[in-house]
Short mmCIF file of C-alpha atoms in Angstrom, two decimals:
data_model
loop_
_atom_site.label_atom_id
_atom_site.label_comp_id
_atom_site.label_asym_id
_atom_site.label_seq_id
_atom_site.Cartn_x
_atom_site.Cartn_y
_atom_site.Cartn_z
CA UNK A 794 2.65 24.36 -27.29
CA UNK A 795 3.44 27.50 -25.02
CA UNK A 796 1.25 29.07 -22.77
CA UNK A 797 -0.57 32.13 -24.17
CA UNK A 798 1.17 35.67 -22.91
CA UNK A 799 -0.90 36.85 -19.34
CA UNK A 800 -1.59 40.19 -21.37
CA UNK A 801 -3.47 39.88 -24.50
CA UNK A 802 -5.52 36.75 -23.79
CA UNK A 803 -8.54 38.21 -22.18
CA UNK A 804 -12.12 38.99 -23.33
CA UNK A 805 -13.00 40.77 -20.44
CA UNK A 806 -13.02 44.52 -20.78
CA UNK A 807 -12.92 44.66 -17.10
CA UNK A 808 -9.90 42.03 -16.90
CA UNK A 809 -8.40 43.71 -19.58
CA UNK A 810 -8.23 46.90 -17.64
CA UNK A 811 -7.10 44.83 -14.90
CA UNK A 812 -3.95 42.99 -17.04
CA UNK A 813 -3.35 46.69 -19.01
CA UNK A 814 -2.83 48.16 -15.32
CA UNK A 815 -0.57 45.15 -14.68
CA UNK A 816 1.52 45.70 -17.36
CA UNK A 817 2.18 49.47 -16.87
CA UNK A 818 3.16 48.75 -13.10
CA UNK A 819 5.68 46.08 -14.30
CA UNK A 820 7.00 48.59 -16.84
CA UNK A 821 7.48 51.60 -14.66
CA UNK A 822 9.27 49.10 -12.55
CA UNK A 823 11.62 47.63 -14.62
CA UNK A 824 12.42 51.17 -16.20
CA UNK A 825 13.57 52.26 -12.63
CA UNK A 826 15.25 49.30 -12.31
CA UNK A 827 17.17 49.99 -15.81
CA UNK A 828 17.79 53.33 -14.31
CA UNK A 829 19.37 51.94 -11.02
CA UNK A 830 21.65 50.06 -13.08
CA UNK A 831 22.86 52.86 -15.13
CA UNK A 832 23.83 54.59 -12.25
CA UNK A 833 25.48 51.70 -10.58
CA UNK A 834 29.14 52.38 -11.17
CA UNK A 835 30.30 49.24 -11.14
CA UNK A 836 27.66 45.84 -11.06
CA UNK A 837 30.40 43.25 -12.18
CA UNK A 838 29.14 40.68 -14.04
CA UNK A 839 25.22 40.01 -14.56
CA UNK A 840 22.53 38.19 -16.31
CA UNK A 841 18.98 38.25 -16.89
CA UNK A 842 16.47 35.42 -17.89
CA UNK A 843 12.80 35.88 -19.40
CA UNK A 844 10.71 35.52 -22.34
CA UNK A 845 10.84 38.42 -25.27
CA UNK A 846 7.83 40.51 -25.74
CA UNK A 847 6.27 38.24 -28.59
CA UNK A 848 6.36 35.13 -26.57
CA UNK A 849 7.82 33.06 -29.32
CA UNK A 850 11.18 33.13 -27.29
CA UNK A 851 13.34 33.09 -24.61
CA UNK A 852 16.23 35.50 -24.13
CA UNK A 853 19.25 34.79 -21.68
CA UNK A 854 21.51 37.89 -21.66
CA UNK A 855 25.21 38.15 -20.13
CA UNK A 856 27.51 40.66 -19.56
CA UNK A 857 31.23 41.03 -18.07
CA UNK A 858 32.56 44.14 -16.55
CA UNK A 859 36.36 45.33 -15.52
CA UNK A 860 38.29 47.07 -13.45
CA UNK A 861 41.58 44.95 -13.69
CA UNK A 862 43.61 44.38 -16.38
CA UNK A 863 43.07 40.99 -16.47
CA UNK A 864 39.78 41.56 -16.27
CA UNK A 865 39.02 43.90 -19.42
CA UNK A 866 41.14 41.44 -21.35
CA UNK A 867 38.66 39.70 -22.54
CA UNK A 868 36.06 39.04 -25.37
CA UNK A 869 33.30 36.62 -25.80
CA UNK A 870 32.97 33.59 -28.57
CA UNK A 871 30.37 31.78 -29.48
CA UNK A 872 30.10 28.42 -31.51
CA UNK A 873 26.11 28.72 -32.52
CA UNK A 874 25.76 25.28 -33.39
CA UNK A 875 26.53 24.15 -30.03
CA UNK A 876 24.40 26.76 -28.34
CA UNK A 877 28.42 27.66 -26.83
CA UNK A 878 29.22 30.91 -25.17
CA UNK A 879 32.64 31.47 -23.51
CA UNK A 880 35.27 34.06 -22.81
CA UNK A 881 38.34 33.92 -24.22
CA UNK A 882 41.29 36.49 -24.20
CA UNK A 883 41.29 39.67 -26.30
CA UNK A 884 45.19 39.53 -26.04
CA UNK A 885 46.59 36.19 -24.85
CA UNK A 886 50.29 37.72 -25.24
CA UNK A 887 48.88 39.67 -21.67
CA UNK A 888 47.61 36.51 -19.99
CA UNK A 889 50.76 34.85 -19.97
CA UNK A 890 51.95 33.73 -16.46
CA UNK A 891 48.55 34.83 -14.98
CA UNK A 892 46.10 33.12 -13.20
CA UNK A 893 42.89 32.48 -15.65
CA UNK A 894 40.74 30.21 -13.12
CA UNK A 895 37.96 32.51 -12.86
CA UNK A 896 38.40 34.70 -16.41
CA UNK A 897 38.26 32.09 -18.84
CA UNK A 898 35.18 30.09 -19.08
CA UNK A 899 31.48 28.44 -20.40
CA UNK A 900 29.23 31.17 -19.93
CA UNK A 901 26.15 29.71 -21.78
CA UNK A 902 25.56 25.91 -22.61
CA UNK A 903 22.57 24.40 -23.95
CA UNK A 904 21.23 20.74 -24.95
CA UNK A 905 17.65 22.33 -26.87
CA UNK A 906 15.58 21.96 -23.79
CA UNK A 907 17.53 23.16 -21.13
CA UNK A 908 19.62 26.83 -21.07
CA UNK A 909 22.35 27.83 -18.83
CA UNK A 910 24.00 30.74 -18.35
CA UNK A 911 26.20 31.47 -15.66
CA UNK A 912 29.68 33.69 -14.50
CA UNK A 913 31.79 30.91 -14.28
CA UNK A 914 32.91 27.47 -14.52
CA UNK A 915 30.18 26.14 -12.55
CA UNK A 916 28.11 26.13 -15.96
CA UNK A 917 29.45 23.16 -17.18
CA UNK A 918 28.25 21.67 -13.38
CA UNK A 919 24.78 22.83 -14.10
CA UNK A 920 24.50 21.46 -17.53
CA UNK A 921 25.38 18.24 -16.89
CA UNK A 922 23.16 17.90 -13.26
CA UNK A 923 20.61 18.96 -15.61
CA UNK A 924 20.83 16.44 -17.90
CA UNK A 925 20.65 14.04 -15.20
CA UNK A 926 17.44 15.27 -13.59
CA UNK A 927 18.47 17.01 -10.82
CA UNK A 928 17.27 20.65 -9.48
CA UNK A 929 19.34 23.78 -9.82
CA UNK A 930 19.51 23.57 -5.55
CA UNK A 931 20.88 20.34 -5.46
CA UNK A 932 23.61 20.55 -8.29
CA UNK A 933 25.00 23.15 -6.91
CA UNK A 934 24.80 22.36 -3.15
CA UNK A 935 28.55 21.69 -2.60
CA UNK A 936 29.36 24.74 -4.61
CA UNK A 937 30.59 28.41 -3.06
CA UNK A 938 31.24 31.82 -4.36
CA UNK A 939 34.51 32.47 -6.19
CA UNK A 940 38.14 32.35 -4.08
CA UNK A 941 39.33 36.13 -5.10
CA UNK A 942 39.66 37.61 -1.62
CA UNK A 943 38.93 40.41 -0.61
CA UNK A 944 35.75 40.49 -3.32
CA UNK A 945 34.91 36.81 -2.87
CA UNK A 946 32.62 37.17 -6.01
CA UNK A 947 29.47 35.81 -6.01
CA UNK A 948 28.53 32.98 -8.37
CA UNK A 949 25.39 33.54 -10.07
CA UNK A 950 23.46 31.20 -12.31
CA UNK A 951 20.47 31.25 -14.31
CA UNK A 952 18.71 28.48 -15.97
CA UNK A 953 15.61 28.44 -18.67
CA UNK A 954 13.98 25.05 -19.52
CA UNK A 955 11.71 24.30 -22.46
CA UNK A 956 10.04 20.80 -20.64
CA UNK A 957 6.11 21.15 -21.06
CA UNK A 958 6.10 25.36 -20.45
CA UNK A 959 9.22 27.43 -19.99
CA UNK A 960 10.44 27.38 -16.36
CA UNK A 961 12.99 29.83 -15.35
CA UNK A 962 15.62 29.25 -12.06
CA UNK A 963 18.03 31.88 -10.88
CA UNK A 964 20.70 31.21 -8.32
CA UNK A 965 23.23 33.31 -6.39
CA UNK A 966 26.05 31.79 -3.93
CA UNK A 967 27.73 34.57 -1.77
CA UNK A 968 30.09 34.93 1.48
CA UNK A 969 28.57 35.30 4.39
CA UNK A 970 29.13 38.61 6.20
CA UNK A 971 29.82 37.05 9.17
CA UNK A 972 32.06 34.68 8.28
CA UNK A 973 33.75 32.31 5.26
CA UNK A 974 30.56 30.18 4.73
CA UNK A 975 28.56 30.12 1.62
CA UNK A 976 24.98 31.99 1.35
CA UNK A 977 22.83 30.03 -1.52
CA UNK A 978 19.95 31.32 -2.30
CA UNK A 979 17.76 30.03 -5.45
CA UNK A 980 14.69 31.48 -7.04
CA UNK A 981 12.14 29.37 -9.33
CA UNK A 982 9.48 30.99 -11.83
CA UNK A 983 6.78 28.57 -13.22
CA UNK A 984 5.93 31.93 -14.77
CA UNK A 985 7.35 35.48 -16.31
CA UNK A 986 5.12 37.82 -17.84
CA UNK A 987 6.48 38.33 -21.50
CA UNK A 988 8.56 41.00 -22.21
CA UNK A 989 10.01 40.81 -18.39
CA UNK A 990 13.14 39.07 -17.67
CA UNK A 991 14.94 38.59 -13.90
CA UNK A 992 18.29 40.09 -13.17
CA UNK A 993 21.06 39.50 -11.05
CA UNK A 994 24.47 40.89 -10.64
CA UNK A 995 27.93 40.20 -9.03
CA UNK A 996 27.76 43.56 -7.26
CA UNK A 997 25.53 45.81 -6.19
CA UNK A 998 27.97 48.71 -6.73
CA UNK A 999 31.81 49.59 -6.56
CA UNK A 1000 33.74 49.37 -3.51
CA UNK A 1001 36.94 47.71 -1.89
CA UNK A 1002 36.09 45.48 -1.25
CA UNK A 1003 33.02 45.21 -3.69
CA UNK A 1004 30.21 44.98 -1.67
CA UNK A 1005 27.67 41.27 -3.08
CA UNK A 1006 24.55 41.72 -4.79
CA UNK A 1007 21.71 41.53 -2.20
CA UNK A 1008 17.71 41.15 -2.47
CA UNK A 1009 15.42 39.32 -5.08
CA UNK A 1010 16.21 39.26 -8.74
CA UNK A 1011 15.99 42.36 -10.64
CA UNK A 1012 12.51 42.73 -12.89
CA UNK A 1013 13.90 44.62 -15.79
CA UNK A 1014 12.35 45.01 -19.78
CA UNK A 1015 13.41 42.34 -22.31
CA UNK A 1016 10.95 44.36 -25.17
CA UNK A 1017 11.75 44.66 -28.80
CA UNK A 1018 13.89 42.52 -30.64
CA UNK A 1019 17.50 40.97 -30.02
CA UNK A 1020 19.57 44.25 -30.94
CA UNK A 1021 17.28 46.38 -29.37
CA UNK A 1022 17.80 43.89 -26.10
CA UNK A 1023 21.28 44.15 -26.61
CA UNK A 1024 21.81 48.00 -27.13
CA UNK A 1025 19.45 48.93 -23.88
CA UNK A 1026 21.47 47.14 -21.47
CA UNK A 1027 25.08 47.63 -22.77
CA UNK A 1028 23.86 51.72 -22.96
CA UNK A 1029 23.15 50.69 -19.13
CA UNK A 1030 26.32 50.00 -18.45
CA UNK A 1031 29.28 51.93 -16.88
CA UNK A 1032 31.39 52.78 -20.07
CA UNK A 1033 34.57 53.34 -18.90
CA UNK A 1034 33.72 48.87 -16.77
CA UNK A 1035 32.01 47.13 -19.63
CA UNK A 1036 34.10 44.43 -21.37
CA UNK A 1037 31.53 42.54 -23.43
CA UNK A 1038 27.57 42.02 -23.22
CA UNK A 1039 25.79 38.34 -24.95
CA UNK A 1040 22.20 37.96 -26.00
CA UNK A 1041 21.35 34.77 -26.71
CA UNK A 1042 17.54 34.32 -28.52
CA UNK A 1043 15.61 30.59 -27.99
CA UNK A 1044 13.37 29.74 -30.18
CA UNK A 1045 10.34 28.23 -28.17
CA UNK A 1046 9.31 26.23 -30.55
CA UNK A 1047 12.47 24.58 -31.52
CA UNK A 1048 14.72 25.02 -29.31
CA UNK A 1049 17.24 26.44 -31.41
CA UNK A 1050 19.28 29.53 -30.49
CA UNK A 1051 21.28 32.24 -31.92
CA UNK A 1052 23.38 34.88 -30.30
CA UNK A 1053 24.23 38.28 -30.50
CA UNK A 1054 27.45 40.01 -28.85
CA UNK A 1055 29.34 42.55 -28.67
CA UNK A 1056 32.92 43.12 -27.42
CA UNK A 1057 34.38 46.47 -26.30
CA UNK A 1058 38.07 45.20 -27.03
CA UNK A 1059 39.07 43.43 -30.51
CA UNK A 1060 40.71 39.80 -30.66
CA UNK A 1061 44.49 40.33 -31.34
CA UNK A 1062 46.74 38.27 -32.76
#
């Protein structure tokens, strides 16, 4: 069974005080942080990791911003039973002759224990290191940020596992700013208050070239349920950038998962 929520689980009035205290500072940050994003122009792609506010799940949330054409041509499926998320063209007619390498991909897999989400193909890596035992660090040690020059996009990863408690990794592999070698940096949580989630983006704002997300994940506000979740950070978002935004709700109990999306451009044809 899951851990008991930090906030709630007290007798003391005095450690109740203490944990109520807690809990506004972590809100008041994670609103500024909601507001940082909504004035951030352009963040690219991003994700965000935690457990909802009842503690009875874990949400993994993914979105996809664009500034090329290429780019905003895309939507996101999701085969449910599978626990599958993945981007697929809105118009395939437009991707013809064009280079899909780092546009069409597994954003989200899942085996019912272990949760991936990531903005690229490097998911597919990830799920099956997992499933072999290994540690986010180690699967994707030979891995590097994306080959678009002049952006050299970050790859950024996120990973929730169900073994004994829920564990939560983060990952981000960027260029160097001195040179053409590969930054990893990885981030492990035995623990996240519920209600709080972790965010990281692609970039941390527009530019040419865009300039790579830098610092420790994000704390932001993964209260109220999965629509609410959904509509708070797509509201976030730069309207005129945002392609398509994923929530995807774990059970903790069970394991078993069930998404919520929404695209800013229909599937044609």
């Amino acid at each position: 069974m899951p851990e008991e929520s930090n906030f709630g689980s007290q007798t003391n009035p005095r450690e109740k005080q203490n944990m109520n205290d807690i809990l506004t500072s972590l809100t008041l940050r994670a609103e500024r942080n909601l507001n940082s994003l909504r004035a951030n122009s352009y963040p690219g792609r991003g994700l965000i990791i935690g457990p909802d506010d009842t503690g009875n799940y874990l949400e993994e949330i993914y979105w996809m911003s664009g500034r090329s054409e290429e780019s905003r041509n895309r939507i996101f499926c999701a085969d449910g039973e599978r626990g599958h998320l993945f981007t697929a063209p809105a118009d395939l007619k437009k991707m013809a002759g064009k280079d899909t390498t780092n546009i069409i991909y597994s954003a989200m897999r899942d085996d019912g224990v272990n949760f991936v989400v990531s903005n690229g193909h490097q998911t597919d890596a990830v799920m099956n290191g997992i499933n072999c035992e290994n540690p986010l660090s180690k699967i994707l040690r030979n891995w590097q940020y994306e080959a678009d020059p002049p952006n050299d996009t970050p790859r950024i990863t996120g990973v929730c596992s169900l073994k004994m408690n829920p564990r939560f990794e983060l990952s981000i592999l960027r260029k160097s700013i001195a040179d053409s070698s590969c930054e990893r940096f990885f981030f492990e949580y035995d623990n996240i208050p519920d209600g709080f989630g972790y965010c990281i983006t692609t970039y941390a704002g527009d530019g040419n070239p865009l300039p790579a997300f830098e610092g420790e994940p994000i704390l932001m506000s993964l209260s109220g349920n999965q629509g609410t979740i959904l509509d708070r950070f797509w509201g976030a978002l730069n309207e005129d950038n945002r392609v398509a935004i994923a929530v995807k709700q774990i059970e903790i109990a069970t394991g078993k998962a069930r998404f919520h999306i929404r695209n800013k451009y229909p599937k044609l044809g």
